[in-house]
Coordinates of C-alpha atoms in Angstrom, one line a residue:
X1 CA 165.9 3.7 79.0
X2 CA 168.2 4.0 75.7
X3 CA 169.4 2.0 73.4
X4 CA 172.2 3.0 71.4
X5 CA 170.2 6.0 69.9
X6 CA 172.8 8.0 67.8
X7 CA 175.4 5.6 67.4
X8 CA 178.1 5.4 65.1
X9 CA 177.4 3.6 61.8
X10 CA 180.1 1.6 60.2
X11 CA 181.1 4.1 57.3
X12 CA 182.0 6.8 60.0
X13 CA 186.0 6.3 60.9
X14 CA 187.1 5.4 64.2
X15 CA 187.5 8.6 66.6
X16 CA 191.0 7.8 68.0
X17 CA 192.8 9.6 65.1
X18 CA 191.1 13.0 66.5
X19 CA 191.2 12.2 69.9
X20 CA 195.2 11.6 70.1
X21 CA 195.2 14.6 67.7
X22 CA 194.3 16.7 70.6
X23 CA 197.5 16.3 72.2
X24 CA 199.6 16.0 69.1
X25 CA 201.1 18.2 66.6
X26 CA 202.8 15.3 64.6
X27 CA 201.1 12.8 61.9
X28 CA 200.6 9.6 64.4
X29 CA 201.9 6.8 64.7
X30 CA 200.3 3.5 63.7
X31 CA 197.7 1.7 66.2
X32 CA 199.8 -0.6 68.6
X33 CA 198.3 -4.6 68.7
X34 CA 196.7 -3.6 72.0
X35 CA 195.1 -0.5 70.8
X36 CA 193.7 -2.3 67.7
X37 CA 192.1 -4.9 69.7
X38 CA 190.4 -2.5 71.8
X39 CA 189.6 -0.8 68.4
X40 CA 187.6 -3.8 67.2
X41 CA 186.2 -4.8 70.5
X42 CA 184.6 -1.2 70.9
X43 CA 183.6 -1.4 66.7
X44 CA 181.9 -4.7 67.5
X45 CA 179.3 -3.2 70.2
X46 CA 178.1 -0.9 67.5
X47 CA 174.5 -1.0 66.1
X48 CA 174.6 -0.4 62.2
X49 CA 171.5 0.2 60.1
X50 CA 171.1 -2.5 57.2
X51 CA 171.3 -1.7 53.7
X52 CA 170.4 -3.5 50.6
X53 CA 173.4 -5.8 50.1
X54 CA 172.3 -7.0 53.5
X55 CA 169.0 -8.0 52.4
X56 CA 170.0 -9.4 49.0
X57 CA 168.3 -6.7 46.7
X58 CA 169.3 -4.0 44.9
X59 CA 169.7 -0.5 45.7
X60 CA 166.7 1.7 44.0
X61 CA 167.7 4.8 42.7
X62 CA 165.9 8.3 43.1
X63 CA 164.1 8.0 40.3
X64 CA 163.1 4.5 40.5
X65 CA 161.8 5.5 43.9
X66 CA 159.8 8.1 43.0
X67 CA 158.6 6.1 39.9
X68 CA 157.5 3.0 41.9
X69 CA 156.1 5.6 45.0
X70 CA 153.9 7.1 41.9
X71 CA 152.7 3.9 41.1
X72 CA 150.6 3.3 44.1
X73 CA 147.9 5.6 45.8
X74 CA 149.7 8.3 47.6
X75 CA 147.6 8.6 50.5
X76 CA 147.5 5.1 50.9
X77 CA 151.2 5.2 51.2
X78 CA 151.7 7.9 53.7
X79 CA 149.3 5.8 55.8
X80 CA 151.3 2.7 55.6
X81 CA 154.5 4.0 56.6
X82 CA 153.0 6.1 58.9
X83 CA 151.2 3.0 60.6
X84 CA 154.8 0.9 60.8
X85 CA 156.5 4.3 62.3
X86 CA 154.2 5.1 64.7
X87 CA 154.3 1.4 66.1
X88 CA 158.3 1.6 66.0
X89 CA 158.1 4.8 68.0
X90 CA 155.6 3.5 70.8
X91 CA 157.9 0.3 70.9
X92 CA 161.1 2.5 71.3
X93 CA 159.7 4.7 74.3
X94 CA 157.4 2.1 75.9
X95 CA 158.5 -1.3 76.0
X96 CA 161.7 -1.5 73.9
X97 CA 160.4 -3.8 71.4
X98 CA 161.4 -2.1 68.2
X99 CA 163.4 -5.2 67.2
X100 CA 160.0 -7.2 67.2
X101 CA 158.3 -4.8 64.9
X102 CA 160.8 -5.2 62.7
X103 CA 160.7 -8.7 62.9
X104 CA 157.0 -8.9 62.0
X105 CA 157.8 -6.8 58.8
X106 CA 160.5 -9.2 57.7
X107 CA 158.0 -11.8 58.2
X108 CA 155.4 -10.4 56.1
X109 CA 158.3 -9.5 53.4
X110 CA 159.9 -11.8 50.9
X111 CA 163.6 -10.8 51.1
X112 CA 166.1 -13.2 49.5
X113 CA 168.3 -12.7 53.2
X114 CA 165.4 -12.7 55.3
X115 CA 167.2 -15.2 58.1
X116 CA 170.3 -13.3 58.1
X117 CA 168.3 -9.9 58.4
X118 CA 166.3 -11.3 61.4
X119 CA 169.2 -12.2 63.0
X120 CA 171.1 -9.0 62.6
X121 CA 168.0 -7.2 63.8
X122 CA 167.9 -9.6 67.2
X123 CA 171.6 -8.6 67.7
X124 CA 170.8 -4.9 68.0
X125 CA 171.4 -3.6 64.1
X126 CA 168.4 -1.5 62.6
X127 CA 166.5 -2.2 59.9
X128 CA 164.4 0.8 60.1
X129 CA 166.0 3.6 61.3
X130 CA 164.1 6.5 61.8
X131 CA 165.7 8.9 59.6
X132 CA 165.1 6.6 56.5
X133 CA 161.5 6.6 57.1
X134 CA 161.5 10.3 57.6
X135 CA 162.8 10.6 53.6
X136 CA 160.5 7.9 52.7
X137 CA 157.4 10.0 53.8
X138 CA 158.8 13.1 52.5
X139 CA 159.2 11.0 49.1
X140 CA 155.5 9.8 49.2
X141 CA 154.3 12.8 49.9
X142 CA 156.2 14.4 46.8
X143 CA 155.3 11.9 44.7
X144 CA 151.7 11.5 45.5
X145 CA 149.0 10.7 43.4
X146 CA 145.4 9.4 43.7
X147 CA 145.2 6.2 42.4
X148 CA 142.5 4.6 44.4
X149 CA 142.1 1.4 42.6
X150 CA 145.8 0.6 43.1
X151 CA 147.3 -2.4 44.7
X152 CA 148.6 -1.3 48.5
X153 CA 151.5 -1.2 48.9
X154 CA 153.3 -4.6 49.8
X155 CA 155.9 -5.2 52.9
X156 CA 158.4 -6.4 50.7
X157 CA 158.4 -2.9 48.8
X158 CA 158.0 -1.0 51.6
X159 CA 161.7 -2.4 53.0
X160 CA 162.8 -2.1 49.9
X161 CA 162.1 1.6 49.5
X162 CA 163.3 1.8 53.2
X163 CA 166.6 -0.2 52.7
X164 CA 167.5 1.9 49.5
X165 CA 167.2 5.2 51.4
X166 CA 169.4 3.8 53.9
X167 CA 171.7 2.7 51.6
X168 CA 172.1 6.3 49.9
X169 CA 172.7 7.5 53.2
X170 CA 175.4 5.4 54.2
X171 CA 177.0 5.5 50.7
X172 CA 180.8 7.2 50.5
X173 CA 183.9 7.3 48.8
X174 CA 184.9 4.4 50.9
X175 CA 181.6 2.1 50.0
X176 CA 179.2 1.9 47.3
X177 CA 177.0 -0.1 48.7
X178 CA 176.8 1.6 52.1
X179 CA 179.1 -1.5 54.2
X180 CA 182.3 -1.6 54.7
X181 CA 184.8 -4.7 53.4
X182 CA 188.3 -5.2 54.9
X183 CA 189.6 -3.0 51.9
X184 CA 187.4 -0.2 52.7
X185 CA 188.4 -0.2 56.5
X186 CA 192.4 -0.3 55.2
X187 CA 191.6 2.5 53.5
X188 CA 190.1 4.6 56.2
X189 CA 193.2 3.7 58.7
X190 CA 195.5 4.5 56.1
X191 CA 193.8 8.0 55.5
X192 CA 193.7 8.2 59.2
X193 CA 197.4 7.8 60.0
X194 CA 198.9 10.0 57.9
X195 CA 196.6 13.2 58.6
X196 CA 198.3 15.7 61.1
X197 CA 196.6 17.0 64.5
X198 CA 194.6 19.7 62.5
X199 CA 193.1 17.2 59.8
X200 CA 192.3 15.0 62.1
X201 CA 190.5 17.4 64.3
X202 CA 188.7 18.9 60.9
X203 CA 187.6 15.2 60.3
X204 CA 186.4 15.0 63.8
X205 CA 184.3 18.1 63.4
X206 CA 183.2 17.0 60.2
X207 CA 181.6 13.9 61.6
X208 CA 180.2 15.8 64.8
X209 CA 178.1 18.2 62.5
X210 CA 176.6 15.0 60.5
X211 CA 176.1 13.0 64.0
X212 CA 174.5 16.0 65.5
X213 CA 171.8 16.0 62.8
X214 CA 171.2 12.7 62.9
X215 CA 170.9 12.3 66.4
X216 CA 168.1 15.0 66.5
X217 CA 166.0 13.1 64.4
X218 CA 166.6 9.7 66.0
X219 CA 165.9 10.5 69.4
X220 CA 162.6 9.4 71.1
X221 CA 160.8 11.1 73.7
X222 CA 158.4 9.5 76.3
X223 CA 155.1 11.1 76.7
X224 CA 155.2 11.2 80.4
X225 CA 158.6 13.2 80.2
X226 CA 156.8 15.6 77.9
X227 CA 153.6 15.8 80.0
X228 CA 155.9 16.6 82.8
X229 CA 157.7 19.4 81.2
X230 CA 154.8 21.2 80.0
X231 CA 153.1 21.0 83.5
X232 CA 156.2 22.3 84.8
X233 CA 156.7 24.7 82.6
X234 CA 153.4 26.5 81.4
X235 CA 151.4 25.9 84.3
X236 CA 153.4 27.6 86.9
X237 CA 153.6 31.2 87.8
X238 CA 156.2 33.1 85.9
X239 CA 159.5 33.8 88.3
X240 CA 160.1 36.8 90.3
X241 CA 162.3 38.1 87.6
X242 CA 159.7 38.3 85.1
X243 CA 157.5 41.4 85.5
X244 CA 156.5 42.2 81.8
X245 CA 152.8 42.9 82.3
X246 CA 152.3 41.6 78.8
X247 CA 153.2 37.9 79.3
X248 CA 150.1 37.5 81.7
X249 CA 150.6 35.3 85.5
X250 CA 152.1 32.0 83.4
X251 CA 153.5 31.0 80.1
X252 CA 150.1 29.3 79.5
X253 CA 148.4 32.7 79.6
X254 CA 150.9 33.9 76.8
X255 CA 150.1 31.1 75.0
X256 CA 146.5 32.0 75.4
X257 CA 147.3 35.8 74.5
X258 CA 149.2 35.1 71.6
X259 CA 147.3 32.0 69.7
X260 CA 143.7 33.3 70.6
X261 CA 143.2 29.7 72.5
X262 CA 143.0 28.5 76.1
X263 CA 146.6 25.8 76.4
X264 CA 144.5 23.5 77.9
X265 CA 141.8 23.1 75.2
X266 CA 145.0 22.3 73.0
X267 CA 146.5 19.8 75.3
X268 CA 143.6 17.8 75.7
X269 CA 143.0 17.4 72.6
X270 CA 146.6 16.1 72.6
X271 CA 146.4 13.7 75.0
X272 CA 143.2 12.4 73.2
X273 CA 145.0 11.7 70.1
X274 CA 148.6 10.9 72.1
X275 CA 146.7 7.7 73.7
X276 CA 144.8 6.8 70.3
X277 CA 147.8 6.8 68.3
X278 CA 149.3 4.9 71.0
X279 CA 147.2 1.9 70.4
X280 CA 147.6 2.0 66.8
X281 CA 144.9 4.9 65.2
X282 CA 146.7 7.3 62.7
X283 CA 143.2 8.7 61.4
X284 CA 141.4 11.6 63.3
X285 CA 137.8 12.5 62.6
X286 CA 136.5 16.0 64.3
X287 CA 133.2 14.1 65.0
X288 CA 135.3 11.4 67.1
X289 CA 137.4 13.9 68.6
X290 CA 134.8 16.0 69.7
X291 CA 132.9 12.9 71.3
X292 CA 135.8 12.6 73.2
X293 CA 135.5 15.8 74.6
X294 CA 137.9 17.8 72.3
X295 CA 136.7 21.4 71.8
X296 CA 135.7 22.4 68.1
X297 CA 138.3 25.5 68.6
X298 CA 141.1 23.3 69.2
X299 CA 140.2 20.7 66.5
X300 CA 140.2 23.7 64.1
X301 CA 143.3 25.0 65.4
X302 CA 145.1 21.3 64.7
X303 CA 143.7 21.4 61.0
X304 CA 145.1 25.3 60.3
X305 CA 148.6 24.8 62.1
X306 CA 149.5 21.4 62.5
X307 CA 148.2 20.1 59.2
X308 CA 148.8 20.8 55.5
X309 CA 147.2 18.7 52.4
X310 CA 149.0 16.7 49.9
X311 CA 149.1 20.2 47.4
X312 CA 150.9 22.7 50.2
X313 CA 153.5 19.5 51.4
X314 CA 154.4 19.3 48.1
X315 CA 155.1 22.7 48.0
X316 CA 157.0 23.3 51.1
X317 CA 159.2 20.0 50.4
X318 CA 160.1 21.4 46.9
X319 CA 161.3 24.7 48.8
X320 CA 162.9 22.4 51.4
X321 CA 165.1 20.4 49.0
X322 CA 166.2 23.4 47.3
X323 CA 168.0 24.5 50.5
X324 CA 170.5 21.5 50.5
X325 CA 170.9 17.6 51.5
X326 CA 167.5 16.1 52.6
X327 CA 168.7 13.3 54.7
X328 CA 168.2 14.9 57.9
X329 CA 165.4 18.0 56.7
X330 CA 162.3 17.0 58.8
X331 CA 160.9 20.5 60.1
X332 CA 157.9 21.0 58.1
X333 CA 157.1 17.6 58.9
X334 CA 157.3 17.9 62.4
X335 CA 155.9 21.6 62.3
X336 CA 152.9 19.7 60.6
X337 CA 152.9 16.2 61.3
X338 CA 149.4 15.5 60.4
X339 CA 148.4 15.2 56.4
X340 CA 144.9 17.1 55.9
X341 CA 142.7 14.7 54.3
X342 CA 139.8 17.0 54.2
X343 CA 138.8 19.9 56.9
X344 CA 137.4 17.2 59.1
X345 CA 139.9 14.8 59.1
X346 CA 143.8 14.2 59.5
X347 CA 145.8 11.6 59.6
X348 CA 148.8 11.6 61.9
X349 CA 152.6 10.7 59.9
X350 CA 154.2 9.8 62.9
X351 CA 153.8 9.1 67.0
X352 CA 156.6 10.8 68.2
X353 CA 156.0 13.8 66.0
X354 CA 152.4 14.2 67.3
X355 CA 153.5 14.1 70.8
X356 CA 156.2 16.7 70.4
X357 CA 154.0 18.9 68.6
X358 CA 151.5 18.8 71.4
X359 CA 153.7 18.9 74.3
X360 CA 157.2 19.5 73.3
X361 CA 159.0 22.6 72.3
X362 CA 156.8 23.6 69.3
X363 CA 154.6 25.1 72.0
X364 CA 157.5 27.5 72.7
X365 CA 157.7 28.3 69.1
X366 CA 153.9 28.5 68.3
X367 CA 153.6 31.2 70.9
X368 CA 157.0 32.8 69.9
X369 CA 156.3 33.3 66.3
X370 CA 152.6 34.3 66.7
X371 CA 153.6 37.3 68.9
X372 CA 155.1 38.8 65.5
X373 CA 159.1 39.7 64.6
X374 CA 160.9 39.9 67.8
X375 CA 162.0 43.1 67.4
X376 CA 163.5 45.2 70.7
X377 CA 161.0 45.7 73.4
X378 CA 158.5 43.6 71.7
X379 CA 156.3 40.8 73.4
X380 CA 158.0 38.1 71.6
X381 CA 161.3 39.4 72.7
X382 CA 160.2 39.7 76.2
X383 CA 158.5 36.1 76.0
X384 CA 161.6 34.7 75.2
X385 CA 163.5 36.2 77.7
X386 CA 161.5 34.9 80.1
X387 CA 161.5 31.6 79.1
X388 CA 165.4 31.8 79.6
X389 CA 164.6 32.3 83.2
X390 CA 162.0 29.2 83.0
X391 CA 164.6 27.0 81.7
X392 CA 167.1 28.2 84.4
X393 CA 164.2 27.1 87.2
X394 CA 163.5 24.0 85.6
X395 CA 167.5 23.0 85.9
X396 CA 167.4 24.2 89.2
X397 CA 164.8 22.2 90.1
X398 CA 166.3 19.2 88.6
X399 CA 169.6 19.8 90.1
X400 CA 167.7 20.2 93.8
X401 CA 166.3 16.6 93.1
X402 CA 169.7 15.3 92.5
X403 CA 171.5 17.1 95.3
X404 CA 168.6 15.5 97.8
X405 CA 169.8 11.9 96.5
X406 CA 173.1 12.1 96.9
X407 CA 175.1 11.7 100.6
X408 CA 177.9 13.8 99.7
X409 CA 176.4 16.7 97.6
X410 CA 175.6 19.6 100.6
X411 CA 173.7 22.1 98.8
X412 CA 172.9 24.0 95.1
X413 CA 174.5 27.2 95.5
X414 CA 173.1 29.6 92.8
X415 CA 174.3 32.6 91.0
X416 CA 173.2 35.3 93.2
X417 CA 174.7 33.7 96.5
X418 CA 177.9 33.4 94.5
X419 CA 177.8 37.1 93.6
X420 CA 176.8 38.6 96.6
X421 CA 179.8 36.8 98.3
X422 CA 182.1 38.0 95.8
X423 CA 181.3 41.2 95.0
X424 CA 184.2 44.0 95.5
X425 CA 182.0 46.9 94.1
X426 CA 178.2 46.9 94.8
X427 CA 177.9 48.4 91.5
X428 CA 179.3 45.5 89.6
X429 CA 178.7 41.8 89.6
X430 CA 181.4 39.1 89.2
X431 CA 180.9 37.1 86.1
X432 CA 179.9 33.5 87.5
X433 CA 178.0 30.2 86.7
X434 CA 174.7 29.6 87.4
X435 CA 174.9 26.4 89.7
X436 CA 177.4 25.1 92.1
X437 CA 177.2 21.6 94.0
X438 CA 179.8 21.0 96.4
X439 CA 180.3 17.2 97.0
X440 CA 182.9 16.5 99.4
X441 CA 186.5 16.6 97.4
X442 CA 184.9 17.2 94.2
X443 CA 182.5 20.5 93.2
X444 CA 180.3 20.4 90.4
X445 CA 180.4 23.8 88.1
X446 CA 177.0 24.3 85.9
X447 CA 175.9 27.1 83.6
X448 CA 172.2 26.6 81.7
X449 CA 171.9 28.2 78.2
X450 CA 168.5 27.7 76.8
X451 CA 170.2 27.8 73.4
X452 CA 168.5 25.7 70.5
X453 CA 170.1 24.2 67.6
X454 CA 169.3 26.6 64.9
X455 CA 167.2 24.7 61.9
X456 CA 170.1 24.6 60.1
X457 CA 172.6 22.8 62.5
X458 CA 169.7 20.6 63.4
X459 CA 168.7 19.2 59.9
X460 CA 172.4 18.8 59.0
X461 CA 172.3 21.9 56.5
X462 CA 175.4 23.5 58.6
X463 CA 179.1 23.2 58.0
X464 CA 181.7 23.0 60.7
X465 CA 182.6 27.1 60.5
X466 CA 179.1 27.4 61.4
X467 CA 179.1 24.7 64.2
X468 CA 182.1 26.9 65.3
X469 CA 180.1 29.9 65.5
X470 CA 177.1 28.3 67.2
X471 CA 179.3 26.8 70.1
X472 CA 181.6 29.7 70.4
X473 CA 178.9 31.9 71.2
X474 CA 176.8 29.3 73.6
X475 CA 178.9 26.5 75.1
X476 CA 182.2 28.3 75.6
X477 CA 181.0 31.4 76.5
X478 CA 179.3 29.5 79.0
X479 CA 183.0 27.4 79.6
X480 CA 184.3 31.1 80.1
X481 CA 182.0 31.6 83.0
X482 CA 182.5 28.5 85.0
X483 CA 186.4 28.7 84.8
X484 CA 185.7 32.5 86.6
X485 CA 183.9 30.6 89.0
X486 CA 186.5 28.0 89.9
X487 CA 188.9 30.5 90.0
X488 CA 187.1 32.4 92.5
X489 CA 186.4 29.0 94.3
X490 CA 189.9 28.0 94.5
X491 CA 191.0 31.5 95.6
X492 CA 188.5 31.7 98.4
X493 CA 188.0 28.0 99.6
X494 CA 184.7 28.9 100.7
X495 CA 181.1 27.2 99.5
X496 CA 182.6 23.8 100.9
X497 CA 185.2 23.7 98.7
X498 CA 189.1 23.3 98.9
X499 CA 192.4 24.0 97.5
X500 CA 192.8 20.0 96.4
X501 CA 188.7 20.4 95.2
X502 CA 188.4 18.5 91.6
X503 CA 186.0 20.3 89.3
X504 CA 183.3 18.7 87.0
X505 CA 182.2 21.2 84.7
X506 CA 178.7 21.1 82.6
X507 CA 176.8 23.2 80.4
X508 CA 173.2 22.1 80.6
X509 CA 171.2 23.0 77.2
X510 CA 167.4 22.1 76.3
X511 CA 166.2 19.4 74.5
X512 CA 166.7 20.5 71.1
X513 CA 169.9 22.1 72.0
X514 CA 173.9 20.5 71.2
X515 CA 173.6 16.9 72.0
X516 CA 175.8 14.8 74.5
X517 CA 177.9 13.1 71.7
X518 CA 181.3 11.9 72.4
X519 CA 182.2 13.9 68.9
X520 CA 180.8 17.2 70.7
X521 CA 182.9 16.4 73.7
X522 CA 186.1 16.3 72.0
X523 CA 185.4 19.4 70.0
X524 CA 184.3 21.3 73.4
X525 CA 187.6 19.7 74.9
X526 CA 189.7 21.5 72.6
X527 CA 187.7 24.5 72.2
X528 CA 187.8 25.0 76.1
X529 CA 191.2 23.8 76.7
X530 CA 192.8 27.6 76.8
X531 CA 190.2 28.5 79.4
X532 CA 190.5 25.9 81.5
X533 CA 194.5 26.0 81.5
X534 CA 194.4 29.1 83.5
X535 CA 192.2 27.9 86.6
X536 CA 194.6 27.1 89.1
X537 CA 192.7 23.7 90.0
X538 CA 192.3 20.0 88.9
X539 CA 189.2 20.3 86.1
X540 CA 187.8 17.2 84.4
X541 CA 187.0 17.7 80.8
X542 CA 183.9 19.9 80.2
X543 CA 180.9 18.5 78.7
X544 CA 177.2 19.2 77.7
X545 CA 173.9 17.8 79.1
X546 CA 170.3 18.3 77.9
X547 CA 167.9 19.0 80.5
X548 CA 166.4 15.8 79.4
X549 CA 169.6 13.9 80.1
X550 CA 169.9 15.7 83.4
X551 CA 166.5 14.8 84.5
X552 CA 167.7 11.1 83.3
X553 CA 170.5 11.4 86.1
X554 CA 168.0 12.6 88.4
X555 CA 166.4 9.1 88.4
X556 CA 169.2 7.5 88.5
X557 CA 170.3 9.4 91.3
X558 CA 166.9 8.4 92.9
X559 CA 167.7 4.7 92.2
X560 CA 171.4 4.0 93.6
X561 CA 170.5 6.4 96.5
X562 CA 168.3 3.3 97.8
X563 CA 170.9 0.8 97.3
X564 CA 173.5 3.0 99.4
X565 CA 175.6 4.5 96.3
X566 CA 176.0 8.4 95.4
X567 CA 175.7 10.1 92.2
X568 CA 178.5 11.7 92.6
X569 CA 180.9 8.8 92.5
X570 CA 179.0 8.0 89.1
X571 CA 179.5 11.6 87.3
X572 CA 183.2 11.6 88.7
X573 CA 183.8 7.9 87.2
X574 CA 181.9 9.0 83.7
X575 CA 183.9 12.1 83.6
X576 CA 187.0 11.0 84.8
X577 CA 186.8 8.0 81.7
X578 CA 185.5 10.3 79.2
X579 CA 189.0 13.0 80.2
X580 CA 191.1 10.4 79.4
X581 CA 189.5 8.7 76.5
X582 CA 188.4 5.6 75.7
X583 CA 190.0 4.1 72.5
X584 CA 187.2 5.9 70.5
X585 CA 187.8 9.1 72.3
X586 CA 185.4 10.7 75.2
X587 CA 182.5 8.8 76.1
X588 CA 178.8 9.9 75.7
X589 CA 176.4 9.6 78.7
X590 CA 174.3 7.0 77.1
X591 CA 176.9 5.1 76.3
X592 CA 178.7 5.1 79.7
X593 CA 175.5 4.0 81.2
X594 CA 175.0 1.1 79.0
X595 CA 178.6 0.0 80.4
X596 CA 177.3 0.0 83.6
X597 CA 174.2 -1.4 83.4
X598 CA 172.4 0.9 85.1
X599 CA 168.3 1.1 84.2
X600 CA 167.3 4.7 83.3
X601 CA 164.4 5.3 85.7
X602 CA 162.1 8.6 85.5
X603 CA 162.3 10.8 88.6
X604 CA 159.8 10.7 91.1
X605 CA 159.4 14.5 90.4
X606 CA 158.6 13.8 86.7
X607 CA 156.4 10.5 87.1
X608 CA 153.6 13.0 89.4
X609 CA 154.0 16.2 87.3
X610 CA 152.9 14.1 84.4
X611 CA 150.4 12.3 86.3
X612 CA 148.8 15.9 87.7
X613 CA 149.0 16.9 83.6
X614 CA 147.1 14.0 82.9
X615 CA 144.3 13.9 85.6
X616 CA 143.8 17.4 84.9
X617 CA 143.7 17.1 81.1
X618 CA 141.1 14.1 81.7
X619 CA 138.8 16.2 84.1
X620 CA 138.7 19.1 81.4
X621 CA 137.8 16.6 78.9
X622 CA 135.0 15.3 81.1
X623 CA 133.5 18.4 82.4
X624 CA 134.3 20.2 79.2
X625 CA 135.6 24.0 78.5
X626 CA 134.2 25.1 81.8
X627 CA 136.2 23.1 83.8
X628 CA 139.0 25.6 85.7
X629 CA 142.8 24.0 86.0
X630 CA 145.0 26.1 88.6
X631 CA 147.6 28.0 87.4
X632 CA 150.2 26.6 90.1
X633 CA 150.9 22.9 90.9

């Protein structure tokens, strides 16, 4: 399930101005009384990050935080922060009791407004935002000195540091302390009212770039879904389209070829660490890991590729600061989520980073860069292109699951079938999207692109024009292919569609691609408006979904199918609502699901794949490296 991940903070002005700007060329009039009431209702639903003023303590400056951190033992401070954030990660991805973790910390602290903070935490507001903790880990490493005799950092000091960082994140021209009073709200409203359409759109896009980076740093992943993704992607044969013998028989064989170690060895170690970290352990010694069944080679791989000592962290983090604003910078920490104490001991700095390092997209990057420079016809380039085909197959499998749980969706039509049916010249294939799903009077048109956000966009270092170039190259290009497909379908009325069919366009991206946000969707609507204007059919607003969000829809489709409902109706209602727009503009999927009260069950297929890999890895740990895992599932 999801609880308001990536929600807007109280410093961001309402999106209503930008939403109306998409259809108006003049400065817009003031909100009506009804619109203002709706806006107030929507804003009241938002969850906010709590700041120093809320707690009744002064905000510490950058220098004051550095001095305070330097007065404590650096390694002990990193451990304290790591234990706290890992507890929050586990709670967020399992039991949804992160508010209890925050309230427990407040009970141990001594802050002036503790009772008010507890009340706000229980109301859904966040005391400990992940990106504030990320920055605190960064600052603790940067300021780290050895002071073994220093007093351990108290809960009060720890919270004061986090609240100060959050305050600095939320401070802007409308608020010095990270909160908004009536005067600040009035200033924002006044500024918004006089903006032209072009100015409002530009404001929206500046908000969007910040939201994209913020969501990427905050979004949690469940261990089960990561295990399933690893099983489904890495331990299956390459698709038939992949024929390069240098890549071996599967992605797992490519990993072994590039990194000089069996992927099973690395994953088995990852499972040991994930399970122990899930119970609160953050320190791992070589002897203990070997006793649990991990190999020396896998442990050395972790130490050499996934950890750094304090001195190397300090050099890398200094280079990161030179790149620009650090509010959302985290790549050094996610690439190396372990603090190396010595050659046989590491400390996991965050549970979420650890499980994603072993079972997430880092497997791809670890393999890609280990193959060397991605020059034309290189192994690295061949591997990257092959993984694009693997991603498309993963999307196809998810869509197949959605179709099978729908009474109205007849079948999944894939690109080759449409090209064969519509080709007028055998030597030239028509441009079509990857998938079409006819569903009565509705048709889903989807295109998959294995396009990850670059490091600058994902870490808040890019500007609006850089996002625009990325969106035009990936999302808008895919909208062109979807529109071309819709034109063909409207003209031919084949594959189960008719002249009155309503189309729902989707672009599917990987977990670390452009996220599904209201600002992203509104921007895409504006960019793709000219594309779909020339389509002679009823087309709802295009949107972008990550593969994990598509898998979420698969789980929901199974759940509501058992209750006699159809996922098609849910999708149509969401897309119609988002096309028309609420008072805050288009609605992202997670917020729409919040409004329906539907659960977020994991698909049966994902649960089984996770169980399969977990069982195989446990057998491997029990039997040692002689255990042979099957290449296919």
